[in-house]
C-alpha cells in the first residue's frame, strides 16, 4: 500500500507492506504532476514499513529515474534495511538530485525541506 502527501514542494511517499506496480504507477502520476506544475520537487520516501517490492517495481524505478532524475532537488529515504540502503545508492546513479539515507524520519524531513 502507498500513501502520498504533499507539503509545499515536498512529496512524502510511505510504503506499507508490499510495494506493487500499481502503487508505483500512482507514485509516478503524483510526482510527475507535482514537478510539472510546481517546478523541481523534493521527495521523502518512508520505507520503514515496506516489507517487499516486486521485480517490475525495481525496473519501473530505473526507467522513471533515467527519464525524470533531473527533476528533483533532494531525495531522502528513511529505512533501517541494508538492501534498501544499497538500492538507494544505485538509485543515486540515475538522478542529479542530492540523495541521502536516514534512519530517523524527523531528521530526513528536516534535511529534505531545507532551503524551501
PDB file of C-alpha atoms in Angstrom:
ATOM      1  CA  UNK A   1       0.000   0.000   0.000  1.00  0.00           C
ATOM      2  CA  UNK A   2       1.191   3.509  -0.755  1.00  0.00           C
ATOM      3  CA  UNK A   3       0.337   6.859   0.820  1.00  0.00           C
ATOM      4  CA  UNK A   4       1.317  10.143  -0.799  1.00  0.00           C
ATOM      5  CA  UNK A   5       1.203  13.554   0.887  1.00  0.00           C
ATOM      6  CA  UNK A   6       2.218  16.939  -0.445  1.00  0.00           C
ATOM      7  CA  UNK A   7       3.595  19.760   1.707  1.00  0.00           C
ATOM      8  CA  UNK A   8       4.542  22.691  -0.473  1.00  0.00           C
ATOM      9  CA  UNK A   9       7.288  21.426  -2.761  1.00  0.00           C
ATOM     10  CA  UNK A  10       7.767  18.229  -0.731  1.00  0.00           C
ATOM     11  CA  UNK A  11       6.196  14.924  -1.770  1.00  0.00           C
ATOM     12  CA  UNK A  12       6.126  12.340   1.044  1.00  0.00           C
ATOM     13  CA  UNK A  13       5.739   8.729  -0.052  1.00  0.00           C
ATOM     14  CA  UNK A  14       5.216   5.968   2.520  1.00  0.00           C
ATOM     15  CA  UNK A  15       5.071   2.285   1.636  1.00  0.00           C
ATOM     16  CA  UNK A  16       3.332  -0.165   3.932  1.00  0.00           C
ATOM     17  CA  UNK A  17       3.671  -3.866   3.156  1.00  0.00           C
ATOM     18  CA  UNK A  18       4.473  -4.831  -0.429  1.00  0.00           C
ATOM     19  CA  UNK A  19       5.311  -2.121  -2.967  1.00  0.00           C
ATOM     20  CA  UNK A  20       3.387  -3.153  -6.086  1.00  0.00           C
ATOM     21  CA  UNK A  21       3.423  -1.964  -9.676  1.00  0.00           C
ATOM     22  CA  UNK A  22       0.025  -0.292  -9.182  1.00  0.00           C
ATOM     23  CA  UNK A  23       1.491   1.612  -6.214  1.00  0.00           C
ATOM     24  CA  UNK A  24       4.456   2.675  -8.326  1.00  0.00           C
ATOM     25  CA  UNK A  25       2.218   3.975 -11.105  1.00  0.00           C
ATOM     26  CA  UNK A  26       0.288   6.035  -8.543  1.00  0.00           C
ATOM     27  CA  UNK A  27       3.613   7.450  -7.317  1.00  0.00           C
ATOM     28  CA  UNK A  28       4.682   8.319 -10.883  1.00  0.00           C
ATOM     29  CA  UNK A  29       1.439  10.161 -11.599  1.00  0.00           C
ATOM     30  CA  UNK A  30       1.602  12.173  -8.379  1.00  0.00           C
ATOM     31  CA  UNK A  31       5.269  13.123  -8.718  1.00  0.00           C
ATOM     32  CA  UNK A  32       5.067  13.982 -12.410  1.00  0.00           C
ATOM     33  CA  UNK A  33       2.011  16.137 -11.727  1.00  0.00           C
ATOM     34  CA  UNK A  34       3.814  17.866  -8.849  1.00  0.00           C
ATOM     35  CA  UNK A  35       7.036  18.511 -10.744  1.00  0.00           C
ATOM     36  CA  UNK A  36       5.240  19.564 -13.926  1.00  0.00           C
ATOM     37  CA  UNK A  37       3.208  22.299 -12.257  1.00  0.00           C
ATOM     38  CA  UNK A  38       5.462  23.419  -9.395  1.00  0.00           C
ATOM     39  CA  UNK A  39       8.991  23.017 -10.709  1.00  0.00           C
ATOM     40  CA  UNK A  40      11.529  20.747  -9.055  1.00  0.00           C
ATOM     41  CA  UNK A  41      10.172  18.668  -6.194  1.00  0.00           C
ATOM     42  CA  UNK A  42      11.800  17.225  -3.092  1.00  0.00           C
ATOM     43  CA  UNK A  43      10.948  13.619  -2.266  1.00  0.00           C
ATOM     44  CA  UNK A  44      10.797  11.864   1.083  1.00  0.00           C
ATOM     45  CA  UNK A  45      10.458   8.078   0.873  1.00  0.00           C
ATOM     46  CA  UNK A  46       9.447   6.366   4.113  1.00  0.00           C
ATOM     47  CA  UNK A  47      10.341   2.696   3.625  1.00  0.00           C
ATOM     48  CA  UNK A  48      10.386   1.697   7.309  1.00  0.00           C
ATOM     49  CA  UNK A  49       7.200  -0.376   6.911  1.00  0.00           C
ATOM     50  CA  UNK A  50       7.908  -1.712   3.411  1.00  0.00           C
ATOM     51  CA  UNK A  51       8.159  -5.484   3.548  1.00  0.00           C
ATOM     52  CA  UNK A  52       8.922  -6.259  -0.076  1.00  0.00           C
ATOM     53  CA  UNK A  53       8.673  -4.991  -3.635  1.00  0.00           C
ATOM     54  CA  UNK A  54       8.119  -6.761  -6.916  1.00  0.00           C
ATOM     55  CA  UNK A  55      10.786  -7.036  -9.629  1.00  0.00           C
ATOM     56  CA  UNK A  56       8.670  -4.991 -12.031  1.00  0.00           C
ATOM     57  CA  UNK A  57       8.713  -2.122  -9.498  1.00  0.00           C
ATOM     58  CA  UNK A  58      12.521  -2.132  -9.498  1.00  0.00           C
ATOM     59  CA  UNK A  59      12.561  -1.998 -13.310  1.00  0.00           C
ATOM     60  CA  UNK A  60       9.989   0.842 -13.398  1.00  0.00           C
ATOM     61  CA  UNK A  61      12.016   2.789 -10.838  1.00  0.00           C
ATOM     62  CA  UNK A  62      15.125   2.582 -13.020  1.00  0.00           C
ATOM     63  CA  UNK A  63      13.198   3.733 -16.108  1.00  0.00           C
ATOM     64  CA  UNK A  64      11.470   6.549 -14.225  1.00  0.00           C
ATOM     65  CA  UNK A  65      14.701   7.867 -12.728  1.00  0.00           C
ATOM     66  CA  UNK A  66      16.509   7.661 -16.050  1.00  0.00           C
ATOM     67  CA  UNK A  67      13.769   9.766 -17.666  1.00  0.00           C
ATOM     68  CA  UNK A  68      12.976  12.151 -14.789  1.00  0.00           C
ATOM     69  CA  UNK A  69      16.000  12.108 -12.483  1.00  0.00           C
ATOM     70  CA  UNK A  70      16.911  15.721 -13.188  1.00  0.00           C
ATOM     71  CA  UNK A  71      13.511  16.982 -11.977  1.00  0.00           C
ATOM     72  CA  UNK A  72      14.295  16.690  -8.237  1.00  0.00           C
ATOM     73  CA  UNK A  73      16.276  18.825  -5.791  1.00  0.00           C
ATOM     74  CA  UNK A  74      16.593  16.464  -2.820  1.00  0.00           C
ATOM     75  CA  UNK A  75      15.563  12.878  -2.185  1.00  0.00           C
ATOM     76  CA  UNK A  76      15.542  11.477   1.353  1.00  0.00           C
ATOM     77  CA  UNK A  77      14.975   7.801   2.099  1.00  0.00           C
ATOM     78  CA  UNK A  78      14.083   6.607   5.592  1.00  0.00           C
ATOM     79  CA  UNK A  79      14.929   2.940   6.131  1.00  0.00           C
ATOM     80  CA  UNK A  80      16.642   0.569   8.512  1.00  0.00           C
ATOM     81  CA  UNK A  81      17.101  -2.116   5.862  1.00  0.00           C
ATOM     82  CA  UNK A  82      20.597  -2.668   4.413  1.00  0.00           C
ATOM     83  CA  UNK A  83      19.283  -3.765   0.984  1.00  0.00           C
ATOM     84  CA  UNK A  84      17.085  -0.692   0.689  1.00  0.00           C
ATOM     85  CA  UNK A  85      20.058   1.484   1.637  1.00  0.00           C
ATOM     86  CA  UNK A  86      22.143  -0.192  -1.059  1.00  0.00           C
ATOM     87  CA  UNK A  87      19.300   0.243  -3.562  1.00  0.00           C
ATOM     88  CA  UNK A  88      19.171   3.944  -2.753  1.00  0.00           C
ATOM     89  CA  UNK A  89      22.802   4.377  -3.747  1.00  0.00           C
ATOM     90  CA  UNK A  90      22.079   2.615  -7.055  1.00  0.00           C
ATOM     91  CA  UNK A  91      19.104   4.965  -7.480  1.00  0.00           C
ATOM     92  CA  UNK A  92      21.534   7.859  -6.925  1.00  0.00           C
ATOM     93  CA  UNK A  93      23.347   6.941 -10.175  1.00  0.00           C
ATOM     94  CA  UNK A  94      20.287   7.976 -12.183  1.00  0.00           C
ATOM     95  CA  UNK A  95      19.491  11.341 -10.615  1.00  0.00           C
ATOM     96  CA  UNK A  96      21.173  14.700 -10.384  1.00  0.00           C
ATOM     97  CA  UNK A  97      19.436  15.358  -7.046  1.00  0.00           C
ATOM     98  CA  UNK A  98      21.044  15.289  -3.628  1.00  0.00           C
ATOM     99  CA  UNK A  99      20.163  11.817  -2.230  1.00  0.00           C
ATOM    100  CA  UNK A 100      20.561  10.794   1.416  1.00  0.00           C
ATOM    101  CA  UNK A 101      19.538   7.829   3.573  1.00  0.00           C
ATOM    102  CA  UNK A 102      18.284   8.291   7.127  1.00  0.00           C
ATOM    103  CA  UNK A 103      17.224   6.038   9.980  1.00  0.00           C
ATOM    104  CA  UNK A 104      15.297   8.845  11.691  1.00  0.00           C
ATOM    105  CA  UNK A 105      12.176  10.251   9.986  1.00  0.00           C
ATOM    106  CA  UNK A 106      12.353  13.701  11.596  1.00  0.00           C
ATOM    107  CA  UNK A 107      15.978  14.181  10.513  1.00  0.00           C
ATOM    108  CA  UNK A 108      15.087  13.158   6.972  1.00  0.00           C
ATOM    109  CA  UNK A 109      12.134  15.548   6.802  1.00  0.00           C
ATOM    110  CA  UNK A 110      14.241  18.412   8.146  1.00  0.00           C
ATOM    111  CA  UNK A 111      17.061  17.761   5.646  1.00  0.00           C
ATOM    112  CA  UNK A 112      14.831  17.334   2.615  1.00  0.00           C
ATOM    113  CA  UNK A 113      12.888  20.506   3.480  1.00  0.00           C
ATOM    114  CA  UNK A 114      15.949  22.767   3.866  1.00  0.00           C
ATOM    115  CA  UNK A 115      16.109  25.831   1.606  1.00  0.00           C
ATOM    116  CA  UNK A 116      12.474  25.697   0.534  1.00  0.00           C
TER     117      UNK A 116
END
